[in-house]
Amino acid sequence: MSSNSDAKSFPRPTAGYTQPFWRTQSDPLDNHQTTPDLPGETDILIIGGGYVGASAAYRLLAENPQNPTPRVVLVEARELCSGATGRNGGHLRPDIYYATALFAKRYGIEAAAEIVRFELSHLKIIEDLVRKENIDCDLTFTRSYDMYLDENQLQKVKTFYDSLVDQELDFMDDVKRHMSETPREASVSQQAISGLTNSSPISFVLPFPTA
């Protein structure tokens, strides 16, 4: 939802922004507005019509047990999903080991593991949503590879990986490390000296827009 009725009260986005690939074809919901003017009051105001804003509105309206349903207003400065949401690679990939080790050092291993499990839970949530709402996309569960070309970076990641394995965290069972003596022996990429893989990611392939 967007409104020009009180444009002077809100900062406008920078003019001349680039058009993301996924937004090259217009959609009826781009500038959808349910009321001529913004409501004078609401129970919940959501600022931003990307993944986070749309998901918050969906969950509030679909799963809120309150009666009556709370009044929800979502505002977007441009078109829906025209920001970072419309500029992604179409993959949902939890950060299982790299950020986890940093979180463990900062907040403790239990908090770090909770963050990872929270991210992993979204894979099933997204799958259920795609099927329930019959979203037109190719939904594929696949493996993901991280390849390292720099020896110093490799040693840092190896330390992270080993520390998490030593903690016997269940989600690390699916993270596999591939080492090679020479770049040519590395799996997937002949330029890599080592790699880590896990089978958590979801890949979304939406219908390609046409001009």
mmCIF file of C-alpha atoms in Angstrom:
data_model
loop_
_atom_site.group_PDB
_atom_site.id
_atom_site.type_symbol
_atom_site.label_atom_id
_atom_site.label_comp_id
_atom_site.label_asym_id
_atom_site.label_seq_id
_atom_site.Cartn_x
_atom_site.Cartn_y
_atom_site.Cartn_z
ATOM 1 C CA MET A 1 0.000 0.000 0.000
ATOM 2 C CA SER A 2 1.308 3.454 -0.843
ATOM 3 C CA SER A 3 -0.182 6.913 -0.776
ATOM 4 C CA ASN A 4 0.622 10.340 -2.166
ATOM 5 C CA SER A 5 -2.000 12.091 -0.053
ATOM 6 C CA ASP A 6 0.558 13.331 2.457
ATOM 7 C CA ALA A 7 3.794 13.028 0.501
ATOM 8 C CA LYS A 8 5.434 15.993 2.246
ATOM 9 C CA SER A 9 5.356 14.106 5.547
ATOM 10 C CA PHE A 10 7.454 11.207 4.276
ATOM 11 C CA PRO A 11 10.941 11.238 2.715
ATOM 12 C CA ARG A 12 10.824 9.978 -0.845
ATOM 13 C CA PRO A 13 13.239 7.351 -2.221
ATOM 14 C CA THR A 14 16.126 8.420 -4.415
ATOM 15 C CA ALA A 15 15.103 9.009 -8.013
ATOM 16 C CA GLY A 16 16.685 7.039 -10.845
ATOM 17 C CA TYR A 17 17.160 3.777 -8.944
ATOM 18 C CA THR A 18 17.976 0.696 -11.002
ATOM 19 C CA GLN A 19 15.319 -1.792 -12.050
ATOM 20 C CA PRO A 20 16.021 -5.291 -10.667
ATOM 21 C CA PHE A 21 15.723 -8.245 -13.039
ATOM 22 C CA TRP A 22 12.777 -9.813 -11.213
ATOM 23 C CA ARG A 23 10.878 -6.524 -11.450
ATOM 24 C CA THR A 24 11.147 -5.952 -15.212
ATOM 25 C CA GLN A 25 7.537 -7.060 -15.638
ATOM 26 C CA SER A 26 4.847 -5.049 -13.858
ATOM 27 C CA ASP A 27 2.354 -6.683 -11.521
ATOM 28 C CA PRO A 28 -1.163 -5.616 -10.452
ATOM 29 C CA LEU A 29 0.030 -5.537 -6.828
ATOM 30 C CA ASP A 30 2.927 -3.148 -7.509
ATOM 31 C CA ASN A 31 1.015 -0.097 -6.307
ATOM 32 C CA HIS A 32 -2.016 -1.780 -4.800
ATOM 33 C CA GLN A 33 -3.923 0.452 -2.403
ATOM 34 C CA THR A 34 -6.981 -0.696 -0.486
ATOM 35 C CA THR A 35 -8.154 2.754 0.651
ATOM 36 C CA PRO A 36 -8.064 6.171 -1.075
ATOM 37 C CA ASP A 37 -6.112 7.649 1.850
ATOM 38 C CA LEU A 38 -3.998 6.272 4.648
ATOM 39 C CA PRO A 39 -6.127 5.324 7.676
ATOM 40 C CA GLY A 40 -5.992 7.747 10.560
ATOM 41 C CA GLU A 41 -5.134 4.945 12.978
ATOM 42 C CA THR A 42 -4.252 1.267 12.950
ATOM 43 C CA ASP A 43 -3.374 -1.513 15.357
ATOM 44 C CA ILE A 44 -0.175 -2.479 13.546
ATOM 45 C CA LEU A 45 1.842 -0.414 11.062
ATOM 46 C CA ILE A 46 4.332 -2.260 8.847
ATOM 47 C CA ILE A 47 6.891 -0.129 7.012
ATOM 48 C CA GLY A 48 8.274 -1.804 3.903
ATOM 49 C CA GLY A 49 6.670 -4.191 1.425
ATOM 50 C CA GLY A 50 9.484 -6.689 0.959
ATOM 51 C CA TYR A 51 9.924 -10.216 2.317
ATOM 52 C CA VAL A 52 9.885 -9.133 5.957
ATOM 53 C CA GLY A 53 6.930 -6.764 5.695
ATOM 54 C CA ALA A 54 4.812 -9.091 3.559
ATOM 55 C CA SER A 55 5.605 -12.063 5.800
ATOM 56 C CA ALA A 56 4.709 -10.107 8.936
ATOM 57 C CA ALA A 57 1.370 -9.025 7.455
ATOM 58 C CA TYR A 58 0.607 -12.546 6.226
ATOM 59 C CA ARG A 59 1.317 -14.163 9.586
ATOM 60 C CA LEU A 60 -0.559 -11.526 11.554
ATOM 61 C CA LEU A 61 -3.695 -11.943 9.465
ATOM 62 C CA ALA A 62 -3.518 -15.699 8.868
ATOM 63 C CA GLU A 63 -2.468 -16.897 12.302
ATOM 64 C CA ASN A 64 -3.616 -14.276 14.805
ATOM 65 C CA PRO A 65 -6.266 -15.784 17.104
ATOM 66 C CA GLN A 66 -7.684 -12.402 18.087
ATOM 67 C CA ASN A 67 -11.289 -11.598 17.332
ATOM 68 C CA PRO A 68 -11.730 -9.197 15.690
ATOM 69 C CA THR A 69 -8.635 -9.460 13.494
ATOM 70 C CA PRO A 70 -6.168 -6.622 14.171
ATOM 71 C CA ARG A 71 -6.107 -3.732 11.726
ATOM 72 C CA VAL A 72 -2.858 -3.937 9.761
ATOM 73 C CA VAL A 73 -1.495 -1.220 7.470
ATOM 74 C CA LEU A 74 1.531 -1.846 5.247
ATOM 75 C CA VAL A 75 3.211 1.115 3.542
ATOM 76 C CA GLU A 76 5.841 0.998 0.797
ATOM 77 C CA ALA A 77 7.716 3.964 -0.695
ATOM 78 C CA ARG A 78 8.090 2.417 -4.164
ATOM 79 C CA GLU A 79 6.530 -0.733 -5.600
ATOM 80 C CA LEU A 80 6.091 -3.899 -3.573
ATOM 81 C CA CYS A 81 9.257 -6.028 -3.473
ATOM 82 C CA SER A 82 11.261 -3.362 -5.316
ATOM 83 C CA GLY A 83 14.073 -3.123 -2.748
ATOM 84 C CA ALA A 84 16.470 -5.843 -1.589
ATOM 85 C CA THR A 85 13.718 -8.475 -1.901
ATOM 86 C CA GLY A 86 13.578 -7.976 -5.666
ATOM 87 C CA ARG A 87 17.373 -8.084 -6.014
ATOM 88 C CA ASN A 88 18.192 -11.545 -4.689
ATOM 89 C CA GLY A 89 19.562 -14.685 -6.307
ATOM 90 C CA GLY A 90 16.516 -16.813 -5.558
ATOM 91 C CA HIS A 91 18.133 -18.897 -2.810
ATOM 92 C CA LEU A 92 17.342 -19.434 0.863
ATOM 93 C CA ARG A 93 20.509 -20.562 2.623
ATOM 94 C CA PRO A 94 21.057 -20.642 6.399
ATOM 95 C CA ASP A 95 24.574 -19.756 7.546
ATOM 96 C CA ILE A 96 25.319 -22.960 9.417
ATOM 97 C CA TYR A 97 28.989 -22.711 10.294
ATOM 98 C CA TYR A 98 30.694 -19.380 9.555
ATOM 99 C CA ALA A 99 28.436 -16.937 11.396
ATOM 100 C CA THR A 100 27.580 -19.621 13.952
ATOM 101 C CA ALA A 101 31.158 -19.725 15.217
ATOM 102 C CA LEU A 102 31.199 -15.940 15.521
ATOM 103 C CA PHE A 103 27.882 -15.977 17.403
ATOM 104 C CA ALA A 104 29.200 -18.715 19.697
ATOM 105 C CA LYS A 105 32.223 -16.620 20.574
ATOM 106 C CA ARG A 106 30.074 -13.574 21.255
ATOM 107 C CA TYR A 107 26.926 -15.045 22.842
ATOM 108 C CA GLY A 108 27.779 -18.629 23.754
ATOM 109 C CA ILE A 109 27.237 -21.906 21.941
ATOM 110 C CA GLU A 110 23.626 -22.414 23.075
ATOM 111 C CA ALA A 111 22.502 -19.048 21.716
ATOM 112 C CA ALA A 112 24.428 -19.628 18.475
ATOM 113 C CA ALA A 113 22.830 -23.050 17.987
ATOM 114 C CA GLU A 114 19.393 -21.550 18.626
ATOM 115 C CA ILE A 115 19.977 -18.998 15.852
ATOM 116 C CA VAL A 116 20.957 -21.737 13.389
ATOM 117 C CA ARG A 117 17.945 -23.889 14.232
ATOM 118 C CA PHE A 118 15.725 -20.827 13.839
ATOM 119 C CA GLU A 119 17.140 -20.253 10.347
ATOM 120 C CA LEU A 120 16.789 -23.927 9.442
ATOM 121 C CA SER A 121 13.136 -23.933 10.525
ATOM 122 C CA HIS A 122 12.366 -21.417 7.788
ATOM 123 C CA LEU A 123 13.147 -23.946 5.074
ATOM 124 C CA LYS A 124 10.064 -25.957 5.998
ATOM 125 C CA ILE A 125 7.993 -22.809 6.557
ATOM 126 C CA ILE A 126 8.822 -21.509 3.078
ATOM 127 C CA GLU A 127 8.133 -24.897 1.502
ATOM 128 C CA ASP A 128 4.728 -25.094 3.211
ATOM 129 C CA LEU A 129 3.863 -21.537 2.149
ATOM 130 C CA VAL A 130 4.749 -22.162 -1.508
ATOM 131 C CA ARG A 131 2.579 -25.269 -1.589
ATOM 132 C CA LYS A 132 -0.316 -23.816 0.421
ATOM 133 C CA GLU A 133 -0.573 -20.621 -1.642
ATOM 134 C CA ASN A 134 0.274 -22.403 -4.908
ATOM 135 C CA ILE A 135 3.070 -19.923 -5.666
ATOM 136 C CA ASP A 136 4.241 -20.218 -9.266
ATOM 137 C CA CYS A 137 7.923 -21.110 -8.913
ATOM 138 C CA ASP A 138 10.281 -24.071 -9.154
ATOM 139 C CA LEU A 139 10.995 -25.094 -5.573
ATOM 140 C CA THR A 140 14.128 -27.224 -5.315
ATOM 141 C CA PHE A 141 16.042 -28.565 -2.323
ATOM 142 C CA THR A 142 19.687 -28.798 -3.263
ATOM 143 C CA ARG A 143 23.228 -28.682 -1.892
ATOM 144 C CA SER A 144 25.322 -25.583 -1.420
ATOM 145 C CA TYR A 145 29.100 -25.229 -1.756
ATOM 146 C CA ASP A 146 31.479 -22.695 -0.249
ATOM 147 C CA MET A 147 34.855 -22.679 -2.002
ATOM 148 C CA TYR A 148 37.957 -20.994 -0.580
ATOM 149 C CA LEU A 149 40.856 -19.711 -2.654
ATOM 150 C CA ASP A 150 42.759 -17.961 0.114
ATOM 151 C CA GLU A 151 44.812 -20.064 2.538
ATOM 152 C CA ASN A 152 44.349 -17.663 5.468
ATOM 153 C CA GLN A 153 40.586 -17.608 4.992
ATOM 154 C CA LEU A 154 40.578 -21.382 4.696
ATOM 155 C CA GLN A 155 42.373 -21.812 8.015
ATOM 156 C CA LYS A 156 39.947 -19.459 9.745
ATOM 157 C CA VAL A 157 36.942 -21.353 8.395
ATOM 158 C CA LYS A 158 38.544 -24.699 9.252
ATOM 159 C CA THR A 159 38.954 -23.519 12.850
ATOM 160 C CA PHE A 160 35.275 -22.497 12.940
ATOM 161 C CA TYR A 161 34.220 -25.814 11.438
ATOM 162 C CA ASP A 162 36.299 -27.913 13.849
ATOM 163 C CA SER A 163 35.056 -25.985 16.881
ATOM 164 C CA LEU A 164 31.413 -26.612 15.944
ATOM 165 C CA VAL A 165 32.020 -30.293 15.200
ATOM 166 C CA ASP A 166 33.672 -30.638 18.616
ATOM 167 C CA GLN A 167 30.476 -29.272 20.184
ATOM 168 C CA GLU A 168 28.580 -32.222 18.604
ATOM 169 C CA LEU A 169 25.866 -29.957 17.215
ATOM 170 C CA ASP A 170 23.308 -32.014 15.309
ATOM 171 C CA PHE A 171 23.071 -29.701 12.296
ATOM 172 C CA MET A 172 26.815 -30.062 11.648
ATOM 173 C CA ASP A 173 26.309 -33.712 10.664
ATOM 174 C CA ASP A 174 25.250 -32.566 7.207
ATOM 175 C CA VAL A 175 28.158 -30.157 6.661
ATOM 176 C CA LYS A 176 30.938 -31.932 4.779
ATOM 177 C CA ARG A 177 34.472 -30.693 4.252
ATOM 178 C CA HIS A 178 36.386 -31.487 1.077
ATOM 179 C CA MET A 179 40.136 -30.941 1.176
ATOM 180 C CA SER A 180 42.539 -31.189 -1.752
ATOM 181 C CA GLU A 181 46.292 -31.279 -2.076
ATOM 182 C CA THR A 182 46.180 -29.279 -5.285
ATOM 183 C CA PRO A 183 43.552 -26.971 -6.806
ATOM 184 C CA ARG A 184 42.866 -29.457 -9.607
ATOM 185 C CA GLU A 185 41.714 -32.089 -7.121
ATOM 186 C CA ALA A 186 39.075 -29.897 -5.500
ATOM 187 C CA SER A 187 35.491 -30.874 -6.119
ATOM 188 C CA VAL A 188 33.149 -28.564 -8.027
ATOM 189 C CA SER A 189 35.738 -25.878 -8.820
ATOM 190 C CA GLN A 190 39.243 -26.367 -10.216
ATOM 191 C CA GLN A 191 40.221 -23.022 -8.722
ATOM 192 C CA ALA A 192 39.449 -23.951 -5.124
ATOM 193 C CA ILE A 193 41.747 -25.420 -2.503
ATOM 194 C CA SER A 194 38.959 -26.500 -0.158
ATOM 195 C CA GLY A 195 35.211 -26.459 0.181
ATOM 196 C CA LEU A 196 32.303 -27.014 2.550
ATOM 197 C CA THR A 197 28.901 -28.262 1.497
ATOM 198 C CA ASN A 198 25.505 -28.770 3.110
ATOM 199 C CA SER A 199 22.080 -29.779 1.825
ATOM 200 C CA SER A 200 19.994 -27.122 3.559
ATOM 201 C CA PRO A 201 19.396 -24.508 0.856
ATOM 202 C CA ILE A 202 16.199 -24.030 -1.090
ATOM 203 C CA SER A 203 16.446 -22.707 -4.622
ATOM 204 C CA PHE A 204 13.588 -20.698 -6.119
ATOM 205 C CA VAL A 205 13.337 -20.311 -9.881
ATOM 206 C CA LEU A 206 10.506 -17.966 -10.756
ATOM 207 C CA PRO A 207 9.025 -17.677 -14.257
ATOM 208 C CA PHE A 208 11.333 -15.374 -16.218
ATOM 209 C CA PRO A 209 9.761 -11.965 -16.848
ATOM 210 C CA THR A 210 9.323 -10.827 -20.411
ATOM 211 C CA ALA A 211 9.722 -7.300 -21.668
#
